[in-house]
PDB file of C-alpha atoms in Angstrom:
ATOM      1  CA  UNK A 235       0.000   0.000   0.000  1.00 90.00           C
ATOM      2  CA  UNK A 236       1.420   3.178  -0.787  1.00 95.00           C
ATOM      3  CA  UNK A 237       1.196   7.051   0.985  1.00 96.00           C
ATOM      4  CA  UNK A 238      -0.453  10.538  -0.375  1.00 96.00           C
ATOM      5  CA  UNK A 239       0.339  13.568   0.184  1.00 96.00           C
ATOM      6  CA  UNK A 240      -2.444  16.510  -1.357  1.00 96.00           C
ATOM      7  CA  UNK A 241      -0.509  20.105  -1.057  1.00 95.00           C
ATOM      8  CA  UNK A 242      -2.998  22.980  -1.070  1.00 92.00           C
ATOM      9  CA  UNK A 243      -3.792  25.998   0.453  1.00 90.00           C
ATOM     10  CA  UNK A 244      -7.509  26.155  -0.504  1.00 90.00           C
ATOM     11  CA  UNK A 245      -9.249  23.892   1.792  1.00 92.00           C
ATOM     12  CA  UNK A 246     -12.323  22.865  -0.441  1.00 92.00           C
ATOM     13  CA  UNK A 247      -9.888  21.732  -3.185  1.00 91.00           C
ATOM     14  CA  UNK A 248      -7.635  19.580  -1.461  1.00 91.00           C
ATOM     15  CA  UNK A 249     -10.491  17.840   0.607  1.00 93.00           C
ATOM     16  CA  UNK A 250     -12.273  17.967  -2.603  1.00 93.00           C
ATOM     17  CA  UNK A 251      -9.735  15.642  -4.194  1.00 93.00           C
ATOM     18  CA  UNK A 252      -9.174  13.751  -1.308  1.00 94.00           C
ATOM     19  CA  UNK A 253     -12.962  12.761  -0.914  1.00 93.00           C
ATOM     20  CA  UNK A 254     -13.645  12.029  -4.667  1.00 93.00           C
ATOM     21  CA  UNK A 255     -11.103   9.428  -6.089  1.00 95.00           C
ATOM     22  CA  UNK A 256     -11.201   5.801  -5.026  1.00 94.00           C
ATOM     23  CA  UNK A 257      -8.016   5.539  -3.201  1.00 95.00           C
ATOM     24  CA  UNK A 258      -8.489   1.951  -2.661  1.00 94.00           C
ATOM     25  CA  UNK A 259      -8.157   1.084  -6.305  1.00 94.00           C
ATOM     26  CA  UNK A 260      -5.044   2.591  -6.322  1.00 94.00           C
ATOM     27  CA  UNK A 261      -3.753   0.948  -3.456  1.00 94.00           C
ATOM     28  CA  UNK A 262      -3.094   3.888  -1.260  1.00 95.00           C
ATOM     29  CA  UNK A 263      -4.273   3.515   1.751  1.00 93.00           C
ATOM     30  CA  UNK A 264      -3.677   6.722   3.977  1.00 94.00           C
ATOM     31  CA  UNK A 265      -4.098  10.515   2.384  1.00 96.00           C
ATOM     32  CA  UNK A 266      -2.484  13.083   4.422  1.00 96.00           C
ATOM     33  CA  UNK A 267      -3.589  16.768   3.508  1.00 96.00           C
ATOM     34  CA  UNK A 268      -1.056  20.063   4.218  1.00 94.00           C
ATOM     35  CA  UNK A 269      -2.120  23.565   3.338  1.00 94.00           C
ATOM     36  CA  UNK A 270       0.777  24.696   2.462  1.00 92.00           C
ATOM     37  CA  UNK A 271       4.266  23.954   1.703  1.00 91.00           C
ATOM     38  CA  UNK A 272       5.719  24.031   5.763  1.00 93.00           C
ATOM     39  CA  UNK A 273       2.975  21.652   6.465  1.00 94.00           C
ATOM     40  CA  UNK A 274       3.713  19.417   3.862  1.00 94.00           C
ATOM     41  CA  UNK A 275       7.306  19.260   4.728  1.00 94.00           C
ATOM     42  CA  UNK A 276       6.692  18.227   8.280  1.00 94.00           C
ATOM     43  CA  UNK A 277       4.413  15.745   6.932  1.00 95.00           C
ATOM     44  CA  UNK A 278       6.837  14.542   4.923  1.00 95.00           C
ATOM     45  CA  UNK A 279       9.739  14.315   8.420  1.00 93.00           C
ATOM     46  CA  UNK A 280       6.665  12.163   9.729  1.00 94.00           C
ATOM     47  CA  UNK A 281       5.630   9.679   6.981  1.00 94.00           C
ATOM     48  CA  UNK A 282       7.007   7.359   4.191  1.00 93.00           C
ATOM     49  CA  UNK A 283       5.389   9.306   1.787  1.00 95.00           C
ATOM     50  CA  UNK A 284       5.237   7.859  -2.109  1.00 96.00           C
ATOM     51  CA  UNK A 285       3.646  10.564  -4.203  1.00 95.00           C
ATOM     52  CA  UNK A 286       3.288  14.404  -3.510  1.00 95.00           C
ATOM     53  CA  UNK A 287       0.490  16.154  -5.191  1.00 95.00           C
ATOM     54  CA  UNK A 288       0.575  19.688  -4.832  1.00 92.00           C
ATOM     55  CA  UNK A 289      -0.619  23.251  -6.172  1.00 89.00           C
ATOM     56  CA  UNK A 290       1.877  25.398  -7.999  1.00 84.00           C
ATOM     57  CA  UNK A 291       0.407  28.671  -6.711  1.00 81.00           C
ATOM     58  CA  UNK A 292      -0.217  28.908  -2.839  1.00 84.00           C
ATOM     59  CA  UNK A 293       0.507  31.953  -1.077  1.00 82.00           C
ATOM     60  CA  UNK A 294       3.097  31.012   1.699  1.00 81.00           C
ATOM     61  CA  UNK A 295       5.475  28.596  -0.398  1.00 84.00           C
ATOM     62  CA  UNK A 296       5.013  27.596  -4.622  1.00 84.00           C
ATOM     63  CA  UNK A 297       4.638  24.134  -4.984  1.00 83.00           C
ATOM     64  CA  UNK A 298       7.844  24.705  -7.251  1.00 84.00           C
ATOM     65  CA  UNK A 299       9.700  25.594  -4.058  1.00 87.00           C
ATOM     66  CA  UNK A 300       8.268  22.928  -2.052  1.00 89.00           C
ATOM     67  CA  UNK A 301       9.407  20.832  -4.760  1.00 87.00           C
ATOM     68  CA  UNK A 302      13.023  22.033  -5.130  1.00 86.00           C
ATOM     69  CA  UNK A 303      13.588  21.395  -1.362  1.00 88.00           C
ATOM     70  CA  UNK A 304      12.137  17.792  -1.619  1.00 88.00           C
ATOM     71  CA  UNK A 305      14.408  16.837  -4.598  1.00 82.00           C
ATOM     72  CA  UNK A 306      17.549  15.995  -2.308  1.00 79.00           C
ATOM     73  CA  UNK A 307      15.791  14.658   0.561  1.00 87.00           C
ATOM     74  CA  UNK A 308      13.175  12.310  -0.822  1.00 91.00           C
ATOM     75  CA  UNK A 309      14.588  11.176  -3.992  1.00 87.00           C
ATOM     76  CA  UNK A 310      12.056   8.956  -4.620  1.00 90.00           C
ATOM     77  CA  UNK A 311       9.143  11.155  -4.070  1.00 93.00           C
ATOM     78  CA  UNK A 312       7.090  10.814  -6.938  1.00 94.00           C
ATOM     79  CA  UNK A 313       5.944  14.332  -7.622  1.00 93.00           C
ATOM     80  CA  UNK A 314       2.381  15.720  -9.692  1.00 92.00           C
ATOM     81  CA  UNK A 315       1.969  19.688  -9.455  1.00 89.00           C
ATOM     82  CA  UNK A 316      -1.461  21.318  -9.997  1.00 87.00           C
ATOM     83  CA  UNK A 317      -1.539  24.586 -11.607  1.00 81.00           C
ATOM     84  CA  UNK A 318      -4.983  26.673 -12.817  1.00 74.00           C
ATOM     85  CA  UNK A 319      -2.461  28.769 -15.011  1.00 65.00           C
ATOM     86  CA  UNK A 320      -2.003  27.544 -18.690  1.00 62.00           C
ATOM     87  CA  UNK A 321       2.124  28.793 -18.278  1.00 61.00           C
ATOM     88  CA  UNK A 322       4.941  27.578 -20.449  1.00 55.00           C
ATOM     89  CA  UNK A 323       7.208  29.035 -17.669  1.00 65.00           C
ATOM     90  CA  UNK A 324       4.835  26.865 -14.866  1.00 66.00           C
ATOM     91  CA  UNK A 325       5.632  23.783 -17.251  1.00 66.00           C
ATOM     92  CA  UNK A 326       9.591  24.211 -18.012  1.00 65.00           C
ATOM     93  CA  UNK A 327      10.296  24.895 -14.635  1.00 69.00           C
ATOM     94  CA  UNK A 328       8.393  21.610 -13.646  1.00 67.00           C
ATOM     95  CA  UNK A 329      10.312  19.296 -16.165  1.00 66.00           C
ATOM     96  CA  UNK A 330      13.981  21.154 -14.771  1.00 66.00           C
ATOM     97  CA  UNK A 331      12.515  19.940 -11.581  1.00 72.00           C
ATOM     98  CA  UNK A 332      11.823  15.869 -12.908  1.00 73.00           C
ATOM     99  CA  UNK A 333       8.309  16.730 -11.902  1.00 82.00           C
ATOM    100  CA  UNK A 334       6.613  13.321 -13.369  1.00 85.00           C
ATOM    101  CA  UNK A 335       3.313  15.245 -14.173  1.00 85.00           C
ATOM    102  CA  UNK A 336       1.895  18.290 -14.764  1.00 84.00           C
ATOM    103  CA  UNK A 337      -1.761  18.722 -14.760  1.00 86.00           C
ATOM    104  CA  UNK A 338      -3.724  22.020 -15.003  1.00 83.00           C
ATOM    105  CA  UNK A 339      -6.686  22.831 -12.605  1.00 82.00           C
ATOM    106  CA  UNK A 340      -9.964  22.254 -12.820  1.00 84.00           C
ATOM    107  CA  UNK A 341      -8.380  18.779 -13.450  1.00 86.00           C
ATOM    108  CA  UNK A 342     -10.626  15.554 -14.463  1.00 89.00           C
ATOM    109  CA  UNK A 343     -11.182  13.094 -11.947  1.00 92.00           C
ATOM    110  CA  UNK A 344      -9.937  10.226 -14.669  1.00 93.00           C
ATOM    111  CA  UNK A 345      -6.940  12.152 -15.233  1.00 93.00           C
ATOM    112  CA  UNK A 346      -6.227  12.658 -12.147  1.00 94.00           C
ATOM    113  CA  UNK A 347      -6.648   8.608 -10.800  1.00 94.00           C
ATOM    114  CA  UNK A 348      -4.760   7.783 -14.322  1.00 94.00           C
ATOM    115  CA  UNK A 349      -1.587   9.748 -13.643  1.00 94.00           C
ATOM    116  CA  UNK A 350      -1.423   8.326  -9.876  1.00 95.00           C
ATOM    117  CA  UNK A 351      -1.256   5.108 -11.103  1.00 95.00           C
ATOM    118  CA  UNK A 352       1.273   5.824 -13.551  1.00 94.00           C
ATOM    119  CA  UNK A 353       3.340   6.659 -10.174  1.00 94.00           C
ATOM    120  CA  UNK A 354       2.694   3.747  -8.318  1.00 94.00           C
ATOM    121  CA  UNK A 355       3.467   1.531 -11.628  1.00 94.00           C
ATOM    122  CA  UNK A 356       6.785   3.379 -11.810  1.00 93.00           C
ATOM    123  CA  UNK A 357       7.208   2.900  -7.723  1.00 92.00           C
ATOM    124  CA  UNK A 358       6.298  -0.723  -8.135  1.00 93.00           C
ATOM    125  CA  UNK A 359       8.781  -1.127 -11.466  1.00 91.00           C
ATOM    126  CA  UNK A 360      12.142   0.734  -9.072  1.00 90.00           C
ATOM    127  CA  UNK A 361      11.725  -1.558  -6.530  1.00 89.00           C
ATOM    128  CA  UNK A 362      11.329  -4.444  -8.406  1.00 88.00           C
ATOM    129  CA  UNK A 363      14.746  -3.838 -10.447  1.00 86.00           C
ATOM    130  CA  UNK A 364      16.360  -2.434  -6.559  1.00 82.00           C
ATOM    131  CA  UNK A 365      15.800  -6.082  -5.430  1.00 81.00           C
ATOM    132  CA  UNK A 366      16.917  -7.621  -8.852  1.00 78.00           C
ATOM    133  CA  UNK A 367      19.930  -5.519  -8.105  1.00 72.00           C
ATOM    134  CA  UNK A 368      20.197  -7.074  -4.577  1.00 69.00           C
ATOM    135  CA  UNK A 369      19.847 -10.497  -5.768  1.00 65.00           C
ATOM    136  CA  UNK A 370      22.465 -10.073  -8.217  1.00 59.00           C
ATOM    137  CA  UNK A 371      25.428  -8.311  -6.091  1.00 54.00           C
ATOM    138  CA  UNK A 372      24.534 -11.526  -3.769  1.00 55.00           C
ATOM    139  CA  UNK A 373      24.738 -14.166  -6.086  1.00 54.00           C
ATOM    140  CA  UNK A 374      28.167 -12.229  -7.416  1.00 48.00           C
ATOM    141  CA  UNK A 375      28.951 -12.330  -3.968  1.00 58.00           C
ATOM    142  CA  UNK A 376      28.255 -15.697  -3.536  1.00 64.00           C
ATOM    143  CA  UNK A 377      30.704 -16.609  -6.389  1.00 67.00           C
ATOM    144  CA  UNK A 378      33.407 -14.537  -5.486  1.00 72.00           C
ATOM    145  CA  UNK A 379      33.509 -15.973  -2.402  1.00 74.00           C
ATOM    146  CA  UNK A 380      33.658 -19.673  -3.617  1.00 79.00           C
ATOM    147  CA  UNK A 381      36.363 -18.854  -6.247  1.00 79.00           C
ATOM    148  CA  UNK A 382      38.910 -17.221  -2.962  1.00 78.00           C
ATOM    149  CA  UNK A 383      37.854 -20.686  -1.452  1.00 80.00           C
ATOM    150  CA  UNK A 384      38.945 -22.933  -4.109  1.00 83.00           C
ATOM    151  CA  UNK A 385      42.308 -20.833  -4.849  1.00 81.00           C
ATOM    152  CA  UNK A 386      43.477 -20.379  -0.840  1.00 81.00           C
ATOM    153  CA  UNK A 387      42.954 -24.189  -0.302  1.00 83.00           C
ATOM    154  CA  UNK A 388      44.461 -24.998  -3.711  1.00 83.00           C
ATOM    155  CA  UNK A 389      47.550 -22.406  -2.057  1.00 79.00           C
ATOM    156  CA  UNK A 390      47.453 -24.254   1.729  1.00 78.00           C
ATOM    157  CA  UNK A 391      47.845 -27.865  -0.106  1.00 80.00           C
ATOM    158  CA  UNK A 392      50.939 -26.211  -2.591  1.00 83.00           C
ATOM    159  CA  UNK A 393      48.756 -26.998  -5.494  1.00 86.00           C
ATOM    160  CA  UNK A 394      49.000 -24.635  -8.214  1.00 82.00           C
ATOM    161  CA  UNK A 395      51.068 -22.181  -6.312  1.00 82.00           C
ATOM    162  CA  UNK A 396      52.038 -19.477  -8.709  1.00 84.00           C
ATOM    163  CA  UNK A 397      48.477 -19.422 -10.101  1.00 83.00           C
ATOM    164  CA  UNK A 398      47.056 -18.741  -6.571  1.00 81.00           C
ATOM    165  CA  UNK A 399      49.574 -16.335  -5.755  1.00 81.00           C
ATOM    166  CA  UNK A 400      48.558 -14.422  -9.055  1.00 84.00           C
ATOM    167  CA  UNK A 401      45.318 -14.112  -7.737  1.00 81.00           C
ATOM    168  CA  UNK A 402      45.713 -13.354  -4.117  1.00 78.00           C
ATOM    169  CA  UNK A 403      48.129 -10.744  -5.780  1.00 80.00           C
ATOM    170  CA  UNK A 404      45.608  -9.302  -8.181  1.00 82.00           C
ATOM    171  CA  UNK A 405      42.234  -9.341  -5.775  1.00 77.00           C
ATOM    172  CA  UNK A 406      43.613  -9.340  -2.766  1.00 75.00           C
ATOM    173  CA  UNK A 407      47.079  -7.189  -2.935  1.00 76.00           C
ATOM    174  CA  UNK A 408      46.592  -6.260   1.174  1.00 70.00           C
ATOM    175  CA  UNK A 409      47.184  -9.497   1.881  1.00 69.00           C
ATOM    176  CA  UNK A 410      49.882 -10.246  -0.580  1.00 70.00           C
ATOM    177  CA  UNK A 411      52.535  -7.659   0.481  1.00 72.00           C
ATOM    178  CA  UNK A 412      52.580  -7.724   3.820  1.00 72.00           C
ATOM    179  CA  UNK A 413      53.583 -10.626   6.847  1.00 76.00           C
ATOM    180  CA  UNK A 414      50.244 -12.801   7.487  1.00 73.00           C
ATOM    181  CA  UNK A 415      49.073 -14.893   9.870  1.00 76.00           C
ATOM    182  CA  UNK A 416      47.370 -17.852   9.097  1.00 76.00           C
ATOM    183  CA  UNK A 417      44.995 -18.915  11.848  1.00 79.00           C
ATOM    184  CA  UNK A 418      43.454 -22.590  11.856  1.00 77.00           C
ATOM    185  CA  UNK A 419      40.056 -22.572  13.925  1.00 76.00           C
ATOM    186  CA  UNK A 420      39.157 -25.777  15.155  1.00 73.00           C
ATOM    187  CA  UNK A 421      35.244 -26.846  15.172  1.00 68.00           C
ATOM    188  CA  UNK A 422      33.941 -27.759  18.322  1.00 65.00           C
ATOM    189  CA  UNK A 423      32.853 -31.728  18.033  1.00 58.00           C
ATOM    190  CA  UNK A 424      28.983 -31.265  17.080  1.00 58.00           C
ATOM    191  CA  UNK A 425      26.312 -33.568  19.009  1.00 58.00           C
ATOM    192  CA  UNK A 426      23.740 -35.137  17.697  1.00 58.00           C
ATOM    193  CA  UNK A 427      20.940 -33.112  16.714  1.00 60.00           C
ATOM    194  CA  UNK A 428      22.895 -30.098  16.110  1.00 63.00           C
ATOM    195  CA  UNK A 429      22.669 -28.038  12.760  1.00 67.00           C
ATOM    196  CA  UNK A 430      26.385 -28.109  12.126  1.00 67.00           C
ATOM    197  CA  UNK A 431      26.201 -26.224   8.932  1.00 69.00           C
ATOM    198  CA  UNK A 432      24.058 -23.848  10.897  1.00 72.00           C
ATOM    199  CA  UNK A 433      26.544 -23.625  13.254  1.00 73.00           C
ATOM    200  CA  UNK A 434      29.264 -23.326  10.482  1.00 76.00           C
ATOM    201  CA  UNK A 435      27.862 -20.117   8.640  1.00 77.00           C
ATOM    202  CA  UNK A 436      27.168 -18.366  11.716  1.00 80.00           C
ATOM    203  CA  UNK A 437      31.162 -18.986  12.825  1.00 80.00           C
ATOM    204  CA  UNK A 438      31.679 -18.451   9.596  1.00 79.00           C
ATOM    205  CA  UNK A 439      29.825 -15.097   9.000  1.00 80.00           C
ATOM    206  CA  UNK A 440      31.419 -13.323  12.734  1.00 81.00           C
ATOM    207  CA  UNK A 441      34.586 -14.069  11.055  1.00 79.00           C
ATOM    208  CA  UNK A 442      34.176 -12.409   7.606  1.00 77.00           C
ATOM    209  CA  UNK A 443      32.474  -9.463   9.440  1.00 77.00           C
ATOM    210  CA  UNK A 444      35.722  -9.017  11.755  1.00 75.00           C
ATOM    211  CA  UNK A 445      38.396  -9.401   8.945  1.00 73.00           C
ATOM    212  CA  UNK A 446      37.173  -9.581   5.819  1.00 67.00           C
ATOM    213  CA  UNK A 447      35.441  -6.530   5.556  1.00 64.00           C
ATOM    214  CA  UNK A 448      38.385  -4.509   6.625  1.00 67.00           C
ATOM    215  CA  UNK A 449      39.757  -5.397   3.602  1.00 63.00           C
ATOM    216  CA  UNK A 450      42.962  -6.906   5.553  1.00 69.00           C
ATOM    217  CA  UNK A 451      42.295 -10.319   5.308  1.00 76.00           C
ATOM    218  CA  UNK A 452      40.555 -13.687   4.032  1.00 79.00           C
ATOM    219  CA  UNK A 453      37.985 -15.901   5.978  1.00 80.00           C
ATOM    220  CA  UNK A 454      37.159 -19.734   4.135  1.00 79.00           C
ATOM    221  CA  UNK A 455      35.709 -22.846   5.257  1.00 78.00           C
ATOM    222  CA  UNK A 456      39.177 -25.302   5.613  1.00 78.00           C
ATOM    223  CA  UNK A 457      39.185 -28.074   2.284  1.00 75.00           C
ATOM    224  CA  UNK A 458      37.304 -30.921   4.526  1.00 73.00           C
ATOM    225  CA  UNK A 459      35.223 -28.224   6.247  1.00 72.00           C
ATOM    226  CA  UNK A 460      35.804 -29.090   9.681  1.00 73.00           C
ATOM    227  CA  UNK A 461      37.301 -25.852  10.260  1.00 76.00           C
ATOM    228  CA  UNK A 462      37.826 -22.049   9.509  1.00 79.00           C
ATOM    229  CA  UNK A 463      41.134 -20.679   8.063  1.00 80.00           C
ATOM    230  CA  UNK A 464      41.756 -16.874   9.152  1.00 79.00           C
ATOM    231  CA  UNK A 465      44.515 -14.891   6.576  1.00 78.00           C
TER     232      UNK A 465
END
């Protein structure tokens, strides 16, 4: 469900539009009103809002200033200005801002629901490729990860040397050129029951959070993975 915010500073207009679309077909489930542009951005402090529909021309602040000041905190505030002036200036000064629409007052109540769900479909289609995003750094992750594995043991057993060296010295040149440590961590004799590759990751992960992500060193599961090898 997604969050509304109706910017005006006449009171019948903004109740007006709040009161005659079908919110519910639009998945939006809770309209907040301001009637003017300091309202709106305390609103804003308050609530996860999605979409910010709001007048051009209200006395205290423009919705164009409103606007401006919302651009570099809310960067994915979807933004629709109302305007009752048919201005080019209104309009160019709009697109500079990325406003996604630009509707002039008295505006049609099918217009209106049509270019809210235009927003939501454009909310819906960023998040969608954020987590394909996600998904794909961890899978690349996930790869990496396996490939240190494979070369470090190949290195501990002296198989392959030089290659493994090339690649410690090309990924991992912190390592390389300095003195290391290597650190054998025994695994605790499991009982029966246990989840022992539960038990593994979770040893596993600590260790990676307190070396590898300083960048100083390398964390693997040992060749017969009864143990953890600290670089």
């Amino acid at each position: 469900m997604y969050k509304i915010l109706i910017v005006d500073d006449e009171r019948m207009i903004r109740e007006g539009i709040q009161s005659v679309l079908d919110w519910d077909s639009l998945n939006i489930d809770e309209v907040f009103l301001a009637e003017s542009g300091r309202q709106a951005l305390e609103c804003l402090k308050e609530h996860p809002i999605d979409i910010l529909l709001t007048d051009i021309c209200m006395t205290e602040m423009s919705g164009l200033t409103l606007t401006q000041q919302c651009i570099d905190s809310y960067p994915n505030l979807k933004v629709i200005v109302l305007t009752g002036y048919d201005s080019f200036d209104y309009a160019r000064r709009a697109l500079q801002l990325k406003v996604q629409d630009f509707l002039l007052k008295p505006v049609d109540e099918s217009v209106l629901t049509e270019s809210i769900a235009k927003q939501i479909h454009e909310i819906k289609k960023e998040a969608l490729e954020v987590k394909k995003k996600k998904e794909s750094r961890r899978a690349l992750g996930i790869s990496d990860q396996n490939q240190v594995t494979a070369y470090v043991r190949n290195l501990l057993a002296q198989r392959d040397v030089s290659e493994c060296l090339d690649f410690l010295q090309n990924n991992y040149p912190k390592v390389v050129n300095q003195q290391i440590v290597v650190a054998l961590i025994l695994i605790p004799v499991f009982h029966e029951g246990d989840n022992k590759h539960a038990s593994l990751q979770k040893l596993l992960n600590l260790c990676m959070k307190s070396v590898d992500l300083k960048g100083k060193g390398i964390t693997l599961l040992g060749e017969d993975e009864n143990n953890l090898v600290l670089i």
